[in-house]
Amino acid sequence: MTSVNLAGCAEHPVLGESPYRVDRDGVSYVPVGDGGIILGLELGDSVFKLAADHAAPGACLVHPDAAARHALAAFACIGNRVVVRTGPAAGAVGSVVGKRGEAGRVIAGFRQADLALLRPSDEVLVRACGQGWRPEGLTTDVTVLNLDPAILAVLPVDLAADGRRVTASVRAVLPGRLAGNGIGRPAASWDLDLQLTAGDLATDVLLGDLIAVTDIDARYNMGYRRDWLTVGVVVHGASPVPGHGPGITPILTGPSAALQPLPDAAGHTGLTAAAVQLQ
Amino acid sequence: MKLTANQAQLPRQVLAGEIWPALADRHVYRVDPDGRPFVLPGMGAVTLGVHCGDPATGHAADHLEPGASVRHRDAAANFALQYLTCVGNEVRVTSGPAAGAVGHVIGQHAYVLADFPEAALQLMAPGDTVTVVAVGQGLALADHRDIVVKNCDPGLLDRMPGGTDSAGRLKVHVAARVPAEAIGAGAGMISEYANTDLMGAYQGLGDDLSLGLESLRIGDVVCLEDTDHRFGRGYRAGFLTIGVISTGQCMLFGHGPGPSSLMSGPAEAFSIVLDPAANLASWLHPWPQEAADDQR
C-alpha cells in the first residue's frame, strides 16, 4: 500500500451574499454548522442532535487549491491519522472519520480539548492510505473503499462470514430511493446523503453507524443497480435541504448475494471514538 | 390547459446568452456503470439531429443536449439566465449565419437548452449570441394552490392538454411515470437550475441497470413519483413532480435522460393521464411546418 503525506487546513465555513437557504417545506433558514470546526459533536451522537445543516463531528479539512483539495478528499480514508502542524493545537493527533463531496472536504475527529484550540486555516497533515486496498481473502465481487487498512479490524465487518459472503452489522437497511445528493458522483470522494428526517425510522441514527443502502453500486460513481448493496459510515448530521440528509462515506459495495447487512437497530456499534483512538 | 393564473402579472424580461462550447479536461475519460472509460459528445455547443419527439436514449452520447446549449459569459448573469429562463420561452439567434432563427427553450441543464429547426442548427456555432425572452417564474395557479409551478412559460401551459377535473384536481398528460428509484444526479439541487438525471435508462447495458425507462423521448412530459421539487429536489412520499425530458443518453453512472421540473405538489392534487403524445413536439415544435410558416 502507498502512504502519502497530504497537507490540508481547517476550513472556515463559507456563505453566499444571502445567509438563507430554503428547507424542504419552503422555509428560509441560516445554515449553521455546514463545514468548518464543530465543537461538542462526536461519533456516537445522534445525526439529529444539533439544529444544524450537515454538521460533522470535528473539523472539516480543505486545501486552498481546488485540485489539491479534490486530491485530499479522494485519497484520505477513514482511520487515517491527522496531525495538526500549526497554531495552539499543533501536535494534536486526530483521525479521518469521513469525507464530503462537491468541492471536497475531509472530516477529521479530534479530542474535544484539542478541537477547542483549533482555528480555521490551521495546517494539518493527513497520512493518506487506503484507496486501492483489497484485503486478503475478500471475495472478488465485493469492493472495499475509503478505509485505512488498519481500521477494518475494529469495524463490525466479517470478510468471510461463511467462507464466501461479507457481512456487516448495520443500524438499518435503507431502500435506494432514499439516496439523495451524491448519486451520480464518485464514491471515492463524495458522501451519499440519506433523505432522512427525525422520526422517519423507528431507530435513531448515530454518527459513526454503519448503514446499508439497497440497489446502489458505489464502485465508481454511485448509482442504481438492482440486487446490489452499499454499506457506509454515517459521517455527518441531518440537513434541512431537500435531497440532503445524514451522509454516509461508502466503505463496502457488492452484489447483495456477496455482501449481506446484519441490521441491529438496538445493539449496533459502528465507528467509535475509541476505534479511531480519540478517547 | 386553460387555467386561472397570474399570467398578466408575469414580467417578460429580455436576456442575453451565447452558444457555449463543449468542454473537456486533459484526462479525457469518464466512467460508465461498469467502470469502463468513455469519450462521448453531447454536452455543450450545438448538437445536431436530435429534437423533441426523438428517442432520448440509444445515441452514442453522454448527457446529450439537443440543439443549442446556451450560457452567459458573466457568472452572476449566467445564474440569472439559468434561473429565469423557462421551458417554452422563445429564443432568437442574434449573430452568425443563423441570425433571425427562432427556437424554444426545452429545459435547463446548467445550460439553457434551445431546440431549433435542424436547418437553422446546421448554421449555428459556439459564440453565436441569442436573445431569450424569459417569462414564467412566479406563475401561480389560482385553483391549485398546493401545486408549485416553475420553469414553465405560461404559453406552454396553455398548449398542454388537461386542466382542472371535476374533482378539482389538475389533470396532466404524461408520457411516462418514473419511480423514485430512478432519481439520479441532481437530487439535492435547486429545481430552477439544471435537471434531474434519471437512472435505469442505459440502452445496451445490463438488465440489472434497467428501470424500464429506455423508451423516453426528448420533450416527453413525465411524472416523477414520491418526489418534491417545490423548494429544491428531494424524495417525499406522496408527492409528484411533473417535468419535461430535456437531455438524453448518458453513459456516466448515476446519470441519464433528465427532466426539467415544471410543477410539483401532493399526489392528490393531480390527476395523471398516461398519453404517449405528451411531448413538447405536440405543442411547441411541429417542425418543419412551423418554420416554413414563419418564413412566409
XYZ file of C-alpha atoms in Angstrom:
575
model
C 0.000 0.000 0.000
C 1.107 3.524 -0.730
C 1.006 6.113 2.018
C 1.097 9.815 1.190
C 1.502 12.813 3.470
C -1.063 15.365 2.356
C -1.436 18.945 3.522
C -4.765 20.400 4.481
C -6.129 23.103 6.694
C -9.119 23.504 8.966
C -11.980 25.006 6.987
C -13.767 28.260 7.623
C -17.451 27.971 6.743
C -18.481 29.912 3.655
C -21.783 31.520 2.699
C -23.011 33.470 -0.297
C -24.285 37.030 -0.140
C -27.589 35.810 1.276
C -27.374 33.987 4.597
C -30.502 31.973 3.832
C -31.174 28.582 2.410
C -34.619 27.076 1.872
C -35.692 23.929 3.672
C -37.828 21.070 2.373
C -41.014 22.877 3.446
C -40.067 26.127 1.756
C -38.950 27.916 4.914
C -35.792 30.017 4.937
C -33.088 29.240 7.472
C -29.467 30.103 8.220
C -27.282 27.005 7.609
C -25.390 26.714 10.875
C -22.723 24.060 11.116
C -22.174 23.414 7.396
C -18.410 22.859 7.318
C -15.691 24.326 9.488
C -14.952 23.297 13.062
C -17.878 21.976 15.116
C -17.462 21.683 18.876
C -19.390 19.244 21.024
C -20.439 16.828 18.305
C -18.826 13.389 18.397
C -19.049 9.899 16.987
C -21.951 8.234 18.781
C -24.102 11.371 18.849
C -27.424 11.380 17.016
C -27.413 12.808 13.494
C -30.371 14.866 14.719
C -28.648 16.163 17.891
C -27.992 19.661 16.564
C -30.306 22.064 14.735
C -27.686 22.303 12.024
C -27.013 21.680 8.339
C -24.606 18.805 7.515
C -22.777 19.240 10.857
C -19.752 16.953 11.062
C -18.107 15.561 14.196
C -14.882 17.569 14.360
C -13.083 19.674 11.804
C -13.583 19.781 8.061
C -10.253 19.843 6.245
C -9.756 21.523 2.896
C -6.932 22.865 0.732
C -6.837 26.349 -0.793
C -6.023 24.947 -4.240
C -9.111 23.339 -5.814
C -7.261 20.421 -7.422
C -5.229 19.706 -4.282
C -8.487 19.813 -2.341
C -10.003 17.169 -4.601
C -6.900 15.019 -4.132
C -7.144 15.429 -0.358
C -10.758 14.244 -0.429
C -10.096 11.393 -2.861
C -7.023 9.935 -1.116
C -7.930 10.395 2.566
C -9.537 7.319 4.101
C -11.454 6.673 7.305
C -8.931 5.869 10.020
C -6.041 7.852 8.510
C -4.004 9.778 11.099
C -4.255 13.570 11.131
C -1.672 15.757 12.895
C -2.091 19.481 13.491
C 1.079 21.322 12.448
C 0.415 24.989 13.262
C -1.422 27.067 15.845
C -2.180 26.398 19.509
C -3.380 22.857 18.694
C -0.071 21.952 16.981
C 0.872 18.353 17.711
C -2.683 17.237 18.340
C -3.459 13.914 16.704
C -6.821 13.106 15.191
C -8.307 10.714 12.692
C -10.204 10.903 9.452
C -13.788 9.901 10.242
C -15.367 10.647 6.870
C -15.488 12.788 3.776
C -17.910 15.078 1.994
C -18.311 15.752 -1.684
C -18.672 18.611 -4.141
C -15.624 20.846 -3.624
C -14.108 18.185 -1.331
C -13.916 18.027 2.450
C -12.227 15.578 4.796
C -13.877 15.240 8.202
C -11.309 14.840 10.980
C -12.192 13.843 14.532
C -10.132 15.199 17.445
C -10.379 15.070 21.208
C -12.645 17.912 22.306
C -9.804 19.616 24.222
C -7.691 19.693 21.042
C -10.614 20.753 18.886
C -11.253 23.731 21.163
C -7.757 25.004 20.300
C -8.130 24.548 16.563
C -8.733 27.599 14.400
C -9.774 27.831 10.733
C -6.700 27.822 8.461
C -4.568 25.892 10.967
C -2.496 23.469 8.915
C -2.751 19.719 9.270
C -1.020 16.690 7.828
C -3.103 13.733 6.668
C -1.304 10.390 6.296
C -3.427 9.141 3.399
C -3.540 5.399 2.842
C -6.260 3.010 1.739
C -7.530 3.697 -1.769
C -6.803 0.688 -3.941
C -6.652 -1.658 -0.969
C -8.003 -5.162 -1.396
C -7.991 -7.086 1.877
C -6.638 -10.620 1.637
C -9.363 -13.218 1.429
C -12.005 -10.746 0.228
C -14.307 -12.174 -2.420
C -13.655 -10.566 -5.786
C -17.300 -9.471 -6.022
C -17.017 -7.011 -3.147
C -15.090 -3.747 -3.224
C -13.639 -2.020 -0.160
C -13.064 1.705 -0.443
C -12.329 4.782 1.658
C -10.881 2.697 4.539
C -7.456 2.779 6.160
C -6.272 -0.866 6.136
C -5.822 -0.705 9.924
C -9.408 0.339 10.641
C -11.326 -2.577 9.169
C -10.417 -4.792 12.126
C -12.324 -2.522 14.536
C -15.453 -2.283 12.396
C -18.257 -4.856 12.689
C -17.415 -6.363 9.311
C -16.629 -10.020 8.636
C -14.904 -10.511 5.290
C -15.627 -14.240 5.105
C -18.550 -14.882 7.414
C -19.479 -18.239 5.957
C -16.451 -18.729 3.801
C -17.708 -16.597 0.936
C -20.051 -13.764 1.917
C -19.053 -10.488 3.538
C -21.315 -9.460 6.404
C -21.600 -6.113 8.124
C -23.545 -5.147 11.214
C -25.588 -2.054 10.393
C -28.001 0.221 12.246
C -30.510 -0.029 9.412
C -31.002 -1.121 5.817
C -32.487 1.651 3.700
C -34.014 1.482 0.225
C -32.003 3.119 -2.557
C -34.761 5.581 -3.316
C -33.782 7.444 -0.124
C -30.296 8.100 -1.512
C -30.072 11.774 -2.439
C -27.182 14.094 -3.101
C -24.155 12.005 -4.031
C -25.889 9.813 -6.596
C -24.013 10.060 -9.874
C -20.881 11.305 -8.094
C -17.618 9.461 -7.413
C -17.737 7.273 -4.307
C -14.017 7.791 -3.700
C -14.550 11.407 -2.708
C -18.254 12.160 -2.212
C -20.547 11.031 0.548
C -24.071 9.834 -0.121
C -26.785 11.796 1.650
C -29.703 9.785 3.025
C -33.018 11.623 2.840
C -33.988 11.061 6.463
C -35.623 13.423 8.917
C -36.030 12.839 12.651
C -38.682 10.206 13.289
C -38.599 8.653 9.801
C -37.057 5.478 11.227
C -38.065 3.579 14.350
C -34.446 3.826 15.447
C -32.129 6.767 15.923
C -29.100 7.061 13.626
C -25.757 7.880 15.220
C -22.628 9.415 13.761
C -20.268 6.504 13.046
C -23.080 3.999 12.474
C -22.854 1.680 9.520
C -25.898 1.905 7.247
C -26.693 -0.323 4.260
C -28.436 1.019 1.165
C -30.046 -1.413 -1.266
C -29.732 -1.285 -5.068
C -26.826 1.171 -5.010
C -23.487 0.333 -6.684
C -20.644 2.523 -5.351
C -17.617 1.003 -7.065
C -17.079 4.104 -9.221
C -19.797 6.716 -9.473
C -22.733 5.910 -7.217
C -25.924 4.784 -8.939
C -28.803 2.346 -9.218
C -28.032 -1.328 -9.771
C -30.654 -3.877 -8.858
C -29.674 -6.504 -6.251
C -26.608 -4.593 -5.188
C -25.723 -3.278 -1.737
C -23.579 -0.442 -0.420
C -22.535 -0.063 3.216
C -21.262 3.265 4.505
C -20.257 5.029 7.695
C -22.508 7.898 8.823
C -20.169 10.894 8.734
C -22.311 13.999 9.136
C -25.627 15.062 10.562
C -29.010 15.842 9.060
C -29.837 18.697 6.705
C -32.983 20.744 6.081
C -32.201 20.931 2.333
C -34.465 18.745 0.174
C -32.496 15.842 -1.291
C -29.966 16.015 1.549
C -29.656 14.437 4.981
C -27.215 12.466 7.089
C -24.373 11.356 4.821
C -22.509 8.080 4.540
C -18.989 7.570 3.260
C -19.211 4.268 1.336
C -16.829 1.549 2.569
C -18.210 -1.688 1.067
C -20.123 -2.318 -2.140
C -21.059 -5.509 -3.933
C -23.874 -7.711 -5.184
C -26.359 -8.491 -2.423
C -25.533 -12.197 -2.911
C -21.965 -11.459 -1.768
C -22.480 -8.643 0.754
C -25.041 -9.132 3.495
C -26.137 -6.492 6.020
C -26.991 -7.614 9.540
C -29.414 -4.960 10.797
C -29.323 -4.405 14.540
C -31.374 -1.336 15.389
C -30.754 -1.549 19.152
C -27.319 -3.087 19.562
C -25.297 -1.891 16.572
C -21.910 -0.290 17.169
C -20.119 1.188 14.182
C -17.126 3.516 14.055
C -16.421 4.821 17.561
C -14.083 7.386 19.096
C -12.272 4.505 20.780
C -11.794 2.730 17.443
C -10.011 5.753 15.987
C -8.139 6.340 19.259
C -9.789 9.640 20.127
C -10.507 8.674 23.731
C -54.882 23.586 -20.276
C -56.941 26.697 -19.596
C -56.433 27.704 -16.011
C -56.961 30.772 -13.904
C -53.474 32.018 -13.215
C -51.462 35.190 -12.849
C -50.130 35.368 -16.410
C -50.930 39.079 -16.640
C -48.648 39.770 -13.690
C -45.613 37.972 -15.087
C -42.871 40.244 -16.386
C -41.256 39.426 -19.707
C -37.532 40.052 -19.445
C -35.057 40.108 -22.309
C -31.951 38.061 -21.512
C -28.778 37.507 -23.469
C -26.672 34.418 -23.876
C -24.327 32.748 -26.260
C -23.907 29.249 -27.542
C -21.286 27.771 -25.258
C -18.519 25.397 -26.346
C -18.394 21.742 -25.415
C -15.951 21.379 -22.524
C -13.413 18.697 -21.646
C -10.327 18.298 -19.497
C -6.942 16.743 -20.158
C -7.917 13.447 -18.520
C -10.448 12.937 -21.306
C -12.293 9.894 -19.982
C -15.313 9.468 -17.802
C -16.533 6.181 -16.343
C -19.585 4.118 -17.271
C -21.628 1.930 -14.868
C -19.223 -0.985 -15.291
C -16.095 1.097 -14.761
C -15.213 1.339 -18.445
C -13.849 4.632 -19.722
C -15.618 6.509 -22.475
C -15.289 9.685 -24.528
C -18.618 10.771 -25.978
C -20.089 14.036 -27.232
C -23.400 15.519 -26.180
C -22.934 18.414 -23.757
C -22.371 21.967 -24.881
C -22.049 23.509 -28.349
C -24.684 22.612 -30.975
C -25.892 19.020 -31.038
C -27.480 18.132 -34.354
C -30.050 15.594 -35.395
C -31.946 15.135 -32.126
C -35.120 17.089 -31.456
C -38.242 16.972 -29.367
C -40.082 13.747 -30.118
C -36.896 11.815 -30.938
C -35.661 8.981 -28.707
C -33.753 10.300 -25.688
C -31.574 7.211 -25.403
C -29.752 4.950 -27.823
C -27.363 7.641 -29.025
C -23.592 7.259 -28.685
C -23.562 10.289 -26.420
C -23.195 11.419 -22.848
C -25.585 13.972 -21.344
C -26.974 14.596 -24.806
C -28.228 18.184 -25.032
C -30.431 18.568 -28.118
C -29.931 21.745 -30.117
C -28.022 24.752 -28.830
C -26.511 24.940 -25.335
C -26.514 28.497 -24.020
C -24.776 30.338 -21.195
C -23.830 33.891 -20.291
C -20.179 34.821 -20.027
C -20.565 36.565 -16.648
C -21.087 34.138 -13.770
C -23.840 36.079 -11.974
C -25.610 36.997 -15.211
C -25.423 33.327 -16.140
C -27.208 32.288 -12.948
C -29.923 34.833 -13.756
C -30.191 33.411 -17.282
C -30.363 29.829 -15.996
C -32.858 30.555 -13.176
C -35.197 32.897 -15.053
C -35.432 31.078 -18.367
C -38.439 28.781 -18.631
C -39.387 25.847 -20.824
C -41.262 27.213 -23.818
C -39.586 30.640 -23.819
C -38.707 31.968 -27.244
C -35.038 32.057 -28.237
C -33.847 34.152 -31.195
C -30.378 33.908 -32.722
C -28.817 37.361 -32.979
C -25.450 36.774 -34.633
C -23.816 34.476 -37.132
C -25.271 32.912 -40.278
C -28.374 31.673 -38.432
C -29.267 35.158 -37.152
C -33.027 35.564 -37.006
C -33.746 31.871 -36.425
C -36.333 31.291 -33.723
C -36.486 28.322 -31.388
C -37.759 27.443 -27.961
C -36.281 26.552 -24.620
C -36.806 22.871 -23.864
C -35.086 22.822 -20.486
C -32.140 23.684 -18.315
C -29.012 21.630 -17.749
C -26.574 24.186 -16.368
C -27.015 25.365 -19.931
C -30.227 26.781 -21.313
C -31.183 24.210 -23.941
C -32.809 25.596 -27.064
C -34.276 23.481 -29.848
C -34.390 24.997 -33.337
C -35.308 23.672 -36.773
C -32.480 21.411 -37.971
C -31.696 23.696 -40.927
C -31.021 26.596 -38.560
C -28.966 24.478 -36.168
C -26.740 23.409 -39.067
C -25.610 27.050 -39.324
C -25.001 27.706 -35.624
C -21.734 27.543 -33.721
C -20.413 28.316 -30.241
C -20.040 32.052 -29.800
C -23.227 32.901 -31.670
C -25.377 35.114 -29.494
C -29.032 34.552 -28.665
C -31.820 36.518 -27.002
C -34.182 34.767 -24.620
C -37.488 36.372 -23.688
C -37.794 34.986 -20.173
C -41.258 34.630 -18.714
C -42.781 32.096 -16.356
C -41.083 32.160 -12.968
C -43.707 33.210 -10.443
C -46.542 31.570 -12.356
C -49.209 30.545 -9.846
C -52.439 28.621 -10.417
C -55.385 30.197 -8.603
C -57.332 26.948 -8.267
C -54.338 24.712 -7.441
C -52.611 26.391 -4.513
C -50.836 23.219 -3.374
C -49.030 22.901 -6.692
C -45.888 24.953 -7.234
C -45.259 25.751 -10.908
C -41.780 26.698 -12.077
C -39.649 26.874 -15.198
C -42.855 26.933 -17.260
C -43.759 29.519 -19.902
C -47.467 30.348 -19.479
C -47.865 29.780 -23.213
C -46.647 26.218 -22.807
C -49.131 25.633 -20.011
C -51.922 26.897 -22.291
C -50.988 24.428 -25.007
C -50.648 21.382 -22.761
C -53.747 19.177 -22.622
C -55.538 18.749 -19.317
C -56.885 21.205 -16.793
C -58.986 21.182 -13.687
C -61.042 17.990 -13.446
C -64.470 17.568 -11.866
C -62.853 16.737 -8.526
C -60.805 19.926 -8.575
C -57.544 18.154 -9.320
C -55.117 19.265 -12.003
C -55.264 16.809 -14.887
C -51.837 16.478 -16.537
C -50.955 14.273 -19.505
C -47.641 12.458 -19.173
C -45.802 10.039 -21.442
C -44.318 8.020 -18.561
C -44.354 7.554 -14.823
C -40.915 7.403 -13.238
C -40.263 5.533 -9.965
C -38.303 7.278 -7.211
C -35.542 4.669 -7.600
C -34.616 6.316 -10.911
C -33.723 9.688 -9.410
C -30.011 10.195 -10.012
C -27.652 13.147 -10.079
C -29.480 16.379 -9.429
C -31.135 15.213 -6.218
C -30.487 17.873 -3.619
C -30.010 20.675 -6.130
C -32.346 23.611 -6.532
C -35.120 22.992 -9.028
C -34.694 26.187 -11.055
C -31.276 25.050 -12.274
C -30.177 22.116 -14.431
C -32.318 18.966 -14.370
C -32.751 15.619 -12.633
C -30.904 12.731 -14.226
C -32.912 9.528 -14.434
C -31.085 6.261 -13.957
C -32.342 2.982 -15.367
C -32.218 4.162 -18.988
C -28.827 2.879 -20.165
C -29.542 1.317 -23.527
C -27.340 -1.645 -24.325
C -26.074 -2.263 -20.798
C -27.115 -4.872 -18.237
C -30.679 -5.714 -17.199
C -29.701 -5.032 -13.596
C -29.349 -1.350 -14.534
C -32.776 -1.054 -16.150
C -35.800 0.639 -14.633
C -37.715 0.377 -17.908
C -37.039 3.939 -18.988
C -35.213 3.208 -22.242
C -38.113 4.422 -24.409
C -38.183 8.020 -23.147
C -38.124 10.708 -25.830
C -36.711 14.200 -25.804
C -39.579 16.527 -24.875
C -41.645 13.870 -23.086
C -43.639 15.162 -20.154
C -43.081 12.731 -17.299
C -44.308 12.283 -13.756
C -41.718 11.631 -11.030
C -43.236 9.646 -8.181
C -42.571 10.414 -4.492
C -40.593 13.484 -5.472
C -40.994 17.045 -4.187
C -39.474 19.803 -6.333
C -41.321 22.747 -4.796
C -38.295 24.129 -2.926
C -35.426 22.096 -4.319
C -35.292 18.450 -5.293
C -35.881 15.687 -2.810
C -37.712 12.475 -2.009
C -41.098 12.925 -0.388
C -43.569 10.052 -0.261
C -46.946 11.016 -1.679
C -45.717 13.922 -3.783
C -45.446 14.162 -7.558
C -43.291 16.249 -9.830
C -44.086 16.915 -13.487
C -41.084 17.506 -15.715
C -40.060 17.572 -19.347
C -37.200 15.416 -20.641
C -34.656 17.958 -21.824
C -31.468 15.849 -22.040
C -30.831 12.397 -23.410
C -28.455 9.463 -23.357
C -25.861 9.251 -20.590
C -23.115 6.733 -20.026
C -21.870 8.326 -16.824
C -23.147 6.151 -13.966
C -25.860 7.662 -11.812
C -26.872 9.930 -14.672
C -29.335 9.658 -17.541
C -32.064 11.424 -19.510
C -33.232 14.320 -17.404
C -36.483 16.151 -16.814
C -36.510 19.868 -16.111
C -39.079 20.474 -13.367
C -42.401 22.113 -14.324
C -44.703 21.584 -11.357
C -44.754 19.760 -8.049
C -47.246 19.087 -5.295
C -49.087 16.425 -3.309
C -50.199 13.460 -5.423
C -53.847 14.057 -4.540
C -53.681 17.481 -6.199
C -53.041 15.818 -9.572
C -54.925 13.547 -11.924
C -52.312 11.874 -14.117
C -53.245 10.703 -17.628
C -50.826 8.417 -19.459
C -50.638 9.761 -23.015
C -47.853 8.842 -25.465
C -48.382 12.199 -27.226
C -47.470 14.153 -24.094
C -44.379 15.668 -25.655
C -43.247 19.211 -26.397
C -43.207 18.240 -30.081
C -47.010 18.047 -29.952
C -47.426 21.651 -28.858
C -44.225 23.604 -29.355
C -42.159 22.196 -32.194
C -44.313 20.943 -35.046
C -41.380 21.441 -37.381
C -40.643 21.823 -40.191
C -44.115 23.179 -40.970
C -43.975 25.912 -38.317
C -40.621 27.148 -39.532
C -41.918 27.271 -43.085
C -44.908 29.261 -41.880
C -42.638 31.659 -40.022
C -40.691 32.429 -43.166
C -43.743 33.340 -45.209
